[in-house]
């Protein structure tokens, strides 16, 4: 399991989205990015589908996951 606590692009709070890690400043869970990528959605398409998520956030999350 990935430790997201050191990734500045994400945050979590107990009462928001059931405490799941989400893109900072949004209600979009990080897992949504990976589920969409698995389904063949590109990172650019994901950003278009979730306008509150920035390209920089997606880049940081992917880099953090790869590390």
C-alpha positions as YAML, in Angstrom:
chain: A
units: angstrom
residues:
- id: 1
  name: UNK
  ca: [0.00, 0.00, 0.00]
- id: 2
  name: UNK
  ca: [1.24, 3.48, -0.87]
- id: 3
  name: UNK
  ca: [1.89, 5.98, 1.92]
- id: 4
  name: UNK
  ca: [0.31, 9.13, 0.56]
- id: 5
  name: UNK
  ca: [1.12, 11.26, 3.62]
- id: 6
  name: UNK
  ca: [4.25, 12.72, 1.98]
- id: 7
  name: UNK
  ca: [2.58, 13.58, -1.33]
- id: 8
  name: UNK
  ca: [1.68, 17.31, -1.39]
- id: 9
  name: UNK
  ca: [-0.96, 16.83, -4.10]
- id: 10
  name: UNK
  ca: [-3.31, 14.86, -1.84]
- id: 11
  name: UNK
  ca: [-5.04, 15.16, 1.50]
- id: 12
  name: UNK
  ca: [-7.57, 13.38, 3.64]
- id: 13
  name: UNK
  ca: [-9.96, 14.18, 6.44]
- id: 14
  name: UNK
  ca: [-12.10, 11.76, 8.43]
- id: 15
  name: UNK
  ca: [-15.45, 13.29, 7.41]
- id: 16
  name: UNK
  ca: [-14.70, 13.91, 3.74]
- id: 17
  name: UNK
  ca: [-15.11, 11.13, 1.14]
- id: 18
  name: UNK
  ca: [-15.09, 8.59, 3.99]
- id: 19
  name: UNK
  ca: [-11.55, 9.58, 4.91]
- id: 20
  name: UNK
  ca: [-10.09, 8.43, 1.58]
- id: 21
  name: UNK
  ca: [-7.03, 10.12, 0.15]
- id: 22
  name: UNK
  ca: [-8.22, 12.69, -2.36]
- id: 23
  name: UNK
  ca: [-6.74, 15.32, -4.61]
- id: 24
  name: UNK
  ca: [-6.06, 18.40, -2.45]
- id: 25
  name: UNK
  ca: [-8.90, 20.91, -2.60]
- id: 26
  name: UNK
  ca: [-11.33, 18.46, -4.24]
- id: 27
  name: UNK
  ca: [-13.58, 15.57, -3.35]
- id: 28
  name: UNK
  ca: [-12.00, 13.37, -6.06]
- id: 29
  name: UNK
  ca: [-10.41, 10.28, -4.50]
- id: 30
  name: UNK
  ca: [-6.93, 9.34, -5.66]
- id: 31
  name: UNK
  ca: [-8.16, 5.81, -6.41]
- id: 32
  name: UNK
  ca: [-10.41, 7.30, -9.11]
- id: 33
  name: UNK
  ca: [-7.31, 8.20, -11.12]
- id: 34
  name: UNK
  ca: [-5.95, 4.66, -11.02]
- id: 35
  name: UNK
  ca: [-9.34, 3.09, -11.75]
- id: 36
  name: UNK
  ca: [-9.75, 5.34, -14.78]
- id: 37
  name: UNK
  ca: [-6.24, 4.62, -16.03]
- id: 38
  name: UNK
  ca: [-6.92, 0.89, -15.71]
- id: 39
  name: UNK
  ca: [-10.05, 1.40, -17.82]
- id: 40
  name: UNK
  ca: [-8.00, 3.04, -20.57]
- id: 41
  name: UNK
  ca: [-8.70, 6.68, -19.79]
- id: 42
  name: UNK
  ca: [-5.66, 8.89, -20.38]
- id: 43
  name: UNK
  ca: [-4.38, 11.31, -17.75]
- id: 44
  name: UNK
  ca: [-5.51, 14.21, -19.97]
- id: 45
  name: UNK
  ca: [-9.00, 12.74, -20.25]
- id: 46
  name: UNK
  ca: [-9.10, 12.24, -16.47]
- id: 47
  name: UNK
  ca: [-8.29, 15.92, -15.95]
- id: 48
  name: UNK
  ca: [-11.07, 16.84, -18.38]
- id: 49
  name: UNK
  ca: [-13.51, 14.57, -16.54]
- id: 50
  name: UNK
  ca: [-12.56, 16.04, -13.14]
- id: 51
  name: UNK
  ca: [-11.90, 19.76, -13.76]
- id: 52
  name: UNK
  ca: [-10.97, 20.43, -10.13]
- id: 53
  name: UNK
  ca: [-7.92, 18.21, -10.49]
- id: 54
  name: UNK
  ca: [-4.89, 19.93, -12.01]
- id: 55
  name: UNK
  ca: [-2.35, 18.41, -14.38]
- id: 56
  name: UNK
  ca: [0.34, 19.06, -11.76]
- id: 57
  name: UNK
  ca: [-1.63, 17.09, -9.14]
- id: 58
  name: UNK
  ca: [-1.98, 14.13, -11.49]
- id: 59
  name: UNK
  ca: [1.73, 14.28, -12.32]
- id: 60
  name: UNK
  ca: [2.71, 14.37, -8.63]
- id: 61
  name: UNK
  ca: [0.41, 11.48, -7.74]
- id: 62
  name: UNK
  ca: [1.75, 9.32, -10.55]
- id: 63
  name: UNK
  ca: [5.35, 10.16, -9.62]
- id: 64
  name: UNK
  ca: [4.67, 9.42, -5.96]
- id: 65
  name: UNK
  ca: [3.06, 6.08, -6.83]
- id: 66
  name: UNK
  ca: [6.01, 5.14, -9.04]
- id: 67
  name: UNK
  ca: [8.59, 5.95, -6.37]
...
